[in-house]
PDB file of C-alpha atoms in Angstrom:
ATOM      1  CA  MET A 902     -34.355 -31.932 -69.457  1.00  0.00           C
ATOM      2  CA  SER A 903     -33.155 -31.256 -65.927  1.00  0.00           C
ATOM      3  CA  ARG A 904     -33.136 -33.069 -62.607  1.00  0.00           C
ATOM      4  CA  LEU A 905     -33.166 -31.069 -59.429  1.00  0.00           C
ATOM      5  CA  GLY A 906     -32.373 -32.154 -55.886  1.00  0.00           C
ATOM      6  CA  VAL A 907     -31.418 -30.762 -52.503  1.00  0.00           C
ATOM      7  CA  ALA A 908     -29.243 -31.942 -49.635  1.00  0.00           C
ATOM      8  CA  ALA A 909     -28.680 -30.634 -46.105  1.00  0.00           C
ATOM      9  CA  ARG A 910     -26.591 -32.194 -43.342  1.00  0.00           C
ATOM     10  CA  GLY A 911     -25.854 -35.198 -45.514  1.00  0.00           C
ATOM     11  CA  GLU A 912     -29.527 -35.876 -46.223  1.00  0.00           C
ATOM     12  CA  SER A 913     -30.909 -35.935 -49.732  1.00  0.00           C
ATOM     13  CA  HIS A 914     -34.442 -34.854 -50.622  1.00  0.00           C
ATOM     14  CA  PRO A 915     -36.155 -34.741 -54.002  1.00  0.00           C
ATOM     15  CA  CYS A 916     -37.125 -31.473 -55.595  1.00  0.00           C
ATOM     16  CA  LEU A 917     -40.382 -32.359 -57.325  1.00  0.00           C
ATOM     17  CA  GLN A 918     -41.032 -30.950 -60.788  1.00  0.00           C
ATOM     18  CA  PRO A 919     -44.601 -30.881 -62.154  1.00  0.00           C
ATOM     19  CA  THR A 920     -43.224 -31.949 -65.569  1.00  0.00           C
ATOM     20  CA  PRO A 921     -39.709 -32.903 -66.749  1.00  0.00           C
ATOM     21  CA  GLU A 922     -39.561 -29.639 -68.745  1.00  0.00           C
ATOM     22  CA  ALA A 923     -40.525 -27.449 -65.768  1.00  0.00           C
ATOM     23  CA  THR A 924     -38.107 -24.728 -64.684  1.00  0.00           C
ATOM     24  CA  SER A 925     -39.172 -24.901 -61.032  1.00  0.00           C
ATOM     25  CA  CYS A 926     -39.643 -27.554 -58.381  1.00  0.00           C
ATOM     26  CA  THR A 927     -41.076 -28.026 -54.900  1.00  0.00           C
ATOM     27  CA  ILE A 928     -39.055 -29.338 -51.976  1.00  0.00           C
ATOM     28  CA  PRO A 929     -41.409 -31.047 -49.506  1.00  0.00           C
ATOM     29  CA  ASP A 930     -40.807 -31.009 -45.746  1.00  0.00           C
ATOM     30  CA  ILE A 931     -38.151 -28.319 -45.773  1.00  0.00           C
ATOM     31  CA  ARG A 932     -36.701 -27.317 -42.394  1.00  0.00           C
ATOM     32  CA  MET A 933     -36.953 -23.657 -41.529  1.00  0.00           C
ATOM     33  CA  PHE A 934     -34.529 -21.739 -39.297  1.00  0.00           C
ATOM     34  CA  SER A 935     -31.681 -24.175 -39.861  1.00  0.00           C
ATOM     35  CA  MET A 936     -28.153 -22.935 -39.262  1.00  0.00           C
ATOM     36  CA  VAL A 937     -26.934 -25.043 -42.199  1.00  0.00           C
ATOM     37  CA  PRO A 938     -27.804 -23.856 -45.720  1.00  0.00           C
ATOM     38  CA  TYR A 939     -29.403 -26.239 -48.167  1.00  0.00           C
ATOM     39  CA  MET A 940     -27.480 -27.126 -51.309  1.00  0.00           C
ATOM     40  CA  LEU A 941     -29.516 -27.331 -54.503  1.00  0.00           C
ATOM     41  CA  ASN A 942     -27.999 -29.622 -57.136  1.00  0.00           C
ATOM     42  CA  ILE A 943     -29.119 -28.560 -60.605  1.00  0.00           C
ATOM     43  CA  THR A 944     -28.280 -31.029 -63.356  1.00  0.00           C
ATOM     44  CA  ALA A 945     -29.073 -30.310 -66.987  1.00  0.00           C
ATOM     45  CA  VAL A 946     -29.036 -33.198 -69.453  1.00  0.00           C
ATOM     46  CA  HIS A 947     -28.533 -32.096 -73.066  1.00  0.00           C
ATOM     47  CA  THR A 948     -27.848 -33.895 -76.326  1.00  0.00           C
ATOM     48  CA  TRP A 949     -24.242 -32.626 -76.076  1.00  0.00           C
ATOM     49  CA  GLY A 950     -23.712 -33.745 -72.474  1.00  0.00           C
ATOM     50  CA  VAL A 951     -24.526 -33.172 -68.838  1.00  0.00           C
ATOM     51  CA  SER A 952     -23.734 -30.157 -66.673  1.00  0.00           C
ATOM     52  CA  SER A 953     -24.302 -29.666 -62.956  1.00  0.00           C
ATOM     53  CA  SER A 954     -24.021 -26.817 -60.509  1.00  0.00           C
ATOM     54  CA  PHE A 955     -24.658 -26.460 -56.800  1.00  0.00           C
ATOM     55  CA  VAL A 956     -26.539 -23.461 -55.425  1.00  0.00           C
ATOM     56  CA  PRO A 957     -26.569 -22.892 -51.641  1.00  0.00           C
ATOM     57  CA  PHE A 958     -29.654 -21.285 -50.106  1.00  0.00           C
ATOM     58  CA  VAL A 959     -31.350 -20.595 -46.785  1.00  0.00           C
ATOM     59  CA  PRO A 960     -35.143 -21.021 -47.057  1.00  0.00           C
ATOM     60  CA  GLU A 961     -35.935 -17.875 -45.076  1.00  0.00           C
ATOM     61  CA  HIS A 962     -33.891 -15.747 -47.478  1.00  0.00           C
ATOM     62  CA  ILE A 963     -35.835 -16.772 -50.571  1.00  0.00           C
ATOM     63  CA  ILE A 964     -39.431 -16.868 -49.337  1.00  0.00           C
ATOM     64  CA  LYS A 965     -41.948 -14.755 -51.196  1.00  0.00           C
ATOM     65  CA  PRO A 966     -45.575 -14.752 -50.086  1.00  0.00           C
ATOM     66  CA  ASP A 967     -48.392 -14.819 -52.580  1.00  0.00           C
ATOM     67  CA  PRO A 968     -50.326 -11.533 -52.780  1.00  0.00           C
ATOM     68  CA  PRO A 969     -52.970 -10.765 -50.150  1.00  0.00           C
ATOM     69  CA  GLU A 970     -56.489 -11.822 -51.109  1.00  0.00           C
ATOM     70  CA  GLY A 971     -59.986 -10.412 -50.912  1.00  0.00           C
ATOM     71  CA  VAL A 972     -59.075  -6.718 -50.886  1.00  0.00           C
ATOM     72  CA  ARG A 973     -62.244  -4.783 -50.036  1.00  0.00           C
ATOM     73  CA  LEU A 974     -62.864  -1.053 -49.872  1.00  0.00           C
ATOM     74  CA  SER A 975     -65.523   0.691 -47.794  1.00  0.00           C
ATOM     75  CA  PRO A 976     -66.087   4.444 -48.122  1.00  0.00           C
ATOM     76  CA  LEU A 977     -66.405   6.179 -44.739  1.00  0.00           C
ATOM     77  CA  HIS A 978     -67.644   9.652 -43.833  1.00  0.00           C
ATOM     78  CA  GLY A 979     -65.104  12.405 -43.485  1.00  0.00           C
ATOM     79  CA  GLN A 980     -63.042  11.696 -46.600  1.00  0.00           C
ATOM     80  CA  GLN A 981     -61.850   8.262 -45.522  1.00  0.00           C
ATOM     81  CA  LEU A 982     -61.604   4.885 -47.224  1.00  0.00           C
ATOM     82  CA  TRP A 983     -61.392   1.661 -45.194  1.00  0.00           C
ATOM     83  CA  VAL A 984     -59.222  -1.040 -46.776  1.00  0.00           C
ATOM     84  CA  GLN A 985     -59.502  -4.693 -45.628  1.00  0.00           C
ATOM     85  CA  TRP A 986     -57.785  -7.854 -46.894  1.00  0.00           C
ATOM     86  CA  GLU A 987     -56.888 -11.437 -45.993  1.00  0.00           C
ATOM     87  CA  PRO A 988     -53.435 -13.053 -45.829  1.00  0.00           C
ATOM     88  CA  PRO A 989     -52.760 -15.339 -48.800  1.00  0.00           C
ATOM     89  CA  ARG A 990     -54.293 -18.794 -48.260  1.00  0.00           C
ATOM     90  CA  SER A 991     -50.933 -20.325 -49.212  1.00  0.00           C
ATOM     91  CA  TRP A 992     -49.160 -18.672 -46.230  1.00  0.00           C
ATOM     92  CA  PRO A 993     -48.888 -21.249 -43.426  1.00  0.00           C
ATOM     93  CA  PHE A 994     -50.069 -20.245 -39.946  1.00  0.00           C
ATOM     94  CA  PRO A 995     -50.360 -16.447 -40.431  1.00  0.00           C
ATOM     95  CA  GLU A 996     -51.157 -16.083 -36.721  1.00  0.00           C
ATOM     96  CA  ILE A 997     -47.686 -17.528 -35.929  1.00  0.00           C
ATOM     97  CA  PHE A 998     -45.649 -16.491 -39.000  1.00  0.00           C
ATOM     98  CA  SER A 999     -46.974 -12.954 -39.267  1.00  0.00           C
ATOM     99  CA  LEU A1000     -46.870 -10.805 -42.354  1.00  0.00           C
ATOM    100  CA  LYS A1001     -46.552  -7.074 -42.760  1.00  0.00           C
ATOM    101  CA  TYR A1002     -48.314  -5.229 -45.545  1.00  0.00           C
ATOM    102  CA  TRP A1003     -47.970  -2.223 -47.811  1.00  0.00           C
ATOM    103  CA  ILE A1004     -50.848  -0.415 -49.472  1.00  0.00           C
ATOM    104  CA  ARG A1005     -50.501   1.469 -52.692  1.00  0.00           C
ATOM    105  CA  TYR A1006     -53.357   3.619 -53.923  1.00  0.00           C
ATOM    106  CA  LYS A1007     -54.104   6.237 -56.523  1.00  0.00           C
ATOM    107  CA  ARG A1008     -56.995   8.374 -57.597  1.00  0.00           C
ATOM    108  CA  HIS A1009     -58.527   7.458 -60.951  1.00  0.00           C
ATOM    109  CA  GLY A1010     -56.869   9.506 -63.682  1.00  0.00           C
ATOM    110  CA  THR A1011     -53.551  10.008 -61.882  1.00  0.00           C
ATOM    111  CA  ALA A1012     -50.339   8.237 -62.847  1.00  0.00           C
ATOM    112  CA  ARG A1013     -48.535   7.812 -59.529  1.00  0.00           C
ATOM    113  CA  PHE A1014     -49.361   5.563 -56.616  1.00  0.00           C
ATOM    114  CA  ARG A1015     -48.999   6.675 -53.009  1.00  0.00           C
ATOM    115  CA  LEU A1016     -47.484   4.116 -50.643  1.00  0.00           C
ATOM    116  CA  VAL A1017     -48.495   3.398 -47.028  1.00  0.00           C
ATOM    117  CA  GLY A1018     -46.801   0.916 -44.719  1.00  0.00           C
ATOM    118  CA  PRO A1019     -45.584  -1.274 -43.332  1.00  0.00           C
ATOM    119  CA  ILE A1020     -48.831  -2.227 -41.583  1.00  0.00           C
ATOM    120  CA  GLU A1021     -49.080  -5.225 -39.245  1.00  0.00           C
ATOM    121  CA  ALA A1022     -52.895  -5.502 -39.385  1.00  0.00           C
ATOM    122  CA  THR A1023     -55.231  -6.667 -42.159  1.00  0.00           C
ATOM    123  CA  SER A1024     -57.118  -3.382 -42.386  1.00  0.00           C
ATOM    124  CA  PHE A1025     -56.240   0.279 -42.630  1.00  0.00           C
ATOM    125  CA  THR A1026     -58.094   3.573 -43.023  1.00  0.00           C
ATOM    126  CA  LEU A1027     -56.874   5.888 -45.771  1.00  0.00           C
ATOM    127  CA  ARG A1028     -57.488   9.475 -44.676  1.00  0.00           C
ATOM    128  CA  ALA A1029     -57.795  12.750 -46.568  1.00  0.00           C
ATOM    129  CA  VAL A1030     -59.006  11.119 -49.761  1.00  0.00           C
ATOM    130  CA  ARG A1031     -60.997  13.319 -52.111  1.00  0.00           C
ATOM    131  CA  PRO A1032     -64.786  13.172 -51.967  1.00  0.00           C
ATOM    132  CA  ARG A1033     -66.505  11.711 -55.047  1.00  0.00           C
ATOM    133  CA  ALA A1034     -63.138  10.502 -56.369  1.00  0.00           C
ATOM    134  CA  ARG A1035     -62.630   6.917 -57.505  1.00  0.00           C
ATOM    135  CA  TYR A1036     -59.590   5.122 -56.056  1.00  0.00           C
ATOM    136  CA  CYS A1037     -57.606   2.041 -57.058  1.00  0.00           C
ATOM    137  CA  VAL A1038     -56.015   0.181 -54.125  1.00  0.00           C
ATOM    138  CA  GLN A1039     -53.603  -2.780 -54.004  1.00  0.00           C
ATOM    139  CA  VAL A1040     -51.893  -4.567 -51.102  1.00  0.00           C
ATOM    140  CA  ALA A1041     -48.564  -6.456 -50.918  1.00  0.00           C
ATOM    141  CA  ALA A1042     -47.211  -8.706 -48.143  1.00  0.00           C
ATOM    142  CA  GLN A1043     -43.810  -9.625 -46.712  1.00  0.00           C
ATOM    143  CA  ASP A1044     -42.622 -11.773 -43.830  1.00  0.00           C
ATOM    144  CA  LEU A1045     -42.788  -9.661 -40.662  1.00  0.00           C
ATOM    145  CA  THR A1046     -39.116 -10.330 -39.852  1.00  0.00           C
ATOM    146  CA  ASP A1047     -37.953  -9.015 -43.271  1.00  0.00           C
ATOM    147  CA  TYR A1048     -36.942 -12.437 -44.582  1.00  0.00           C
ATOM    148  CA  GLY A1049     -37.269 -12.939 -48.317  1.00  0.00           C
ATOM    149  CA  GLU A1050     -39.003 -10.483 -50.568  1.00  0.00           C
ATOM    150  CA  SER A1051     -42.377  -8.802 -50.858  1.00  0.00           C
ATOM    151  CA  SER A1052     -45.240 -10.434 -52.689  1.00  0.00           C
ATOM    152  CA  ASN A1053     -46.535  -9.128 -55.952  1.00  0.00           C
ATOM    153  CA  TRP A1054     -49.341  -6.602 -55.608  1.00  0.00           C
ATOM    154  CA  SER A1055     -52.850  -7.933 -55.040  1.00  0.00           C
ATOM    155  CA  LEU A1056     -55.548  -7.632 -57.636  1.00  0.00           C
ATOM    156  CA  PRO A1057     -56.763  -4.019 -57.687  1.00  0.00           C
ATOM    157  CA  ALA A1058     -59.875  -3.014 -55.769  1.00  0.00           C
ATOM    158  CA  THR A1059     -61.743   0.158 -56.677  1.00  0.00           C
ATOM    159  CA  ALA A1060     -64.276   2.353 -54.895  1.00  0.00           C
ATOM    160  CA  SER A1061     -65.613   5.875 -54.929  1.00  0.00           C
ATOM    161  CA  VAL A1062     -65.309   8.008 -51.822  1.00  0.00           C
ATOM    162  CA  ALA A1063     -68.569   9.273 -50.341  1.00  0.00           C
ATOM    163  CA  LEU A1064     -69.189  12.981 -49.975  1.00  0.00           C
ATOM    164  CA  GLY A1065     -67.843  13.786 -46.497  1.00  0.00           C
ATOM    165  CA  LYS A1066     -69.517  15.754 -43.733  1.00  0.00           C
TER     166      LYS A1066
END
């Protein structure tokens, strides 16, 4: 069993666990862009005793967006594939706290992905793709200012490229 908590500038806030056995917690009403790091107090209670440790962190350094959602592919003429997606619903105010994106794609039957990005829009046209080939495309997101880490890759979207003119 463990109890988790956080304190900043002398204040104490709970770190809410979904269950007592959970290995993660949520800190409500966290302040972003603070010059003072938060201090996470992790206390483990065991049959042989109690142990605690303090872990300092800055919220912006540990953020990780959820993957982009609704990845859609539209074949275009001239050996092009239009990729569209939405920011993750869990990302607050994407019009204010912008994300940048990476696209990885590969032709069906090949082992390696090609990588495109960063892209600051929620659509992109892949050019010089092979006609009649089937492609697998995924998108990842990261805070525009390079805070934190990139999201996991989105669910794959697949499409076949139309015969170009």
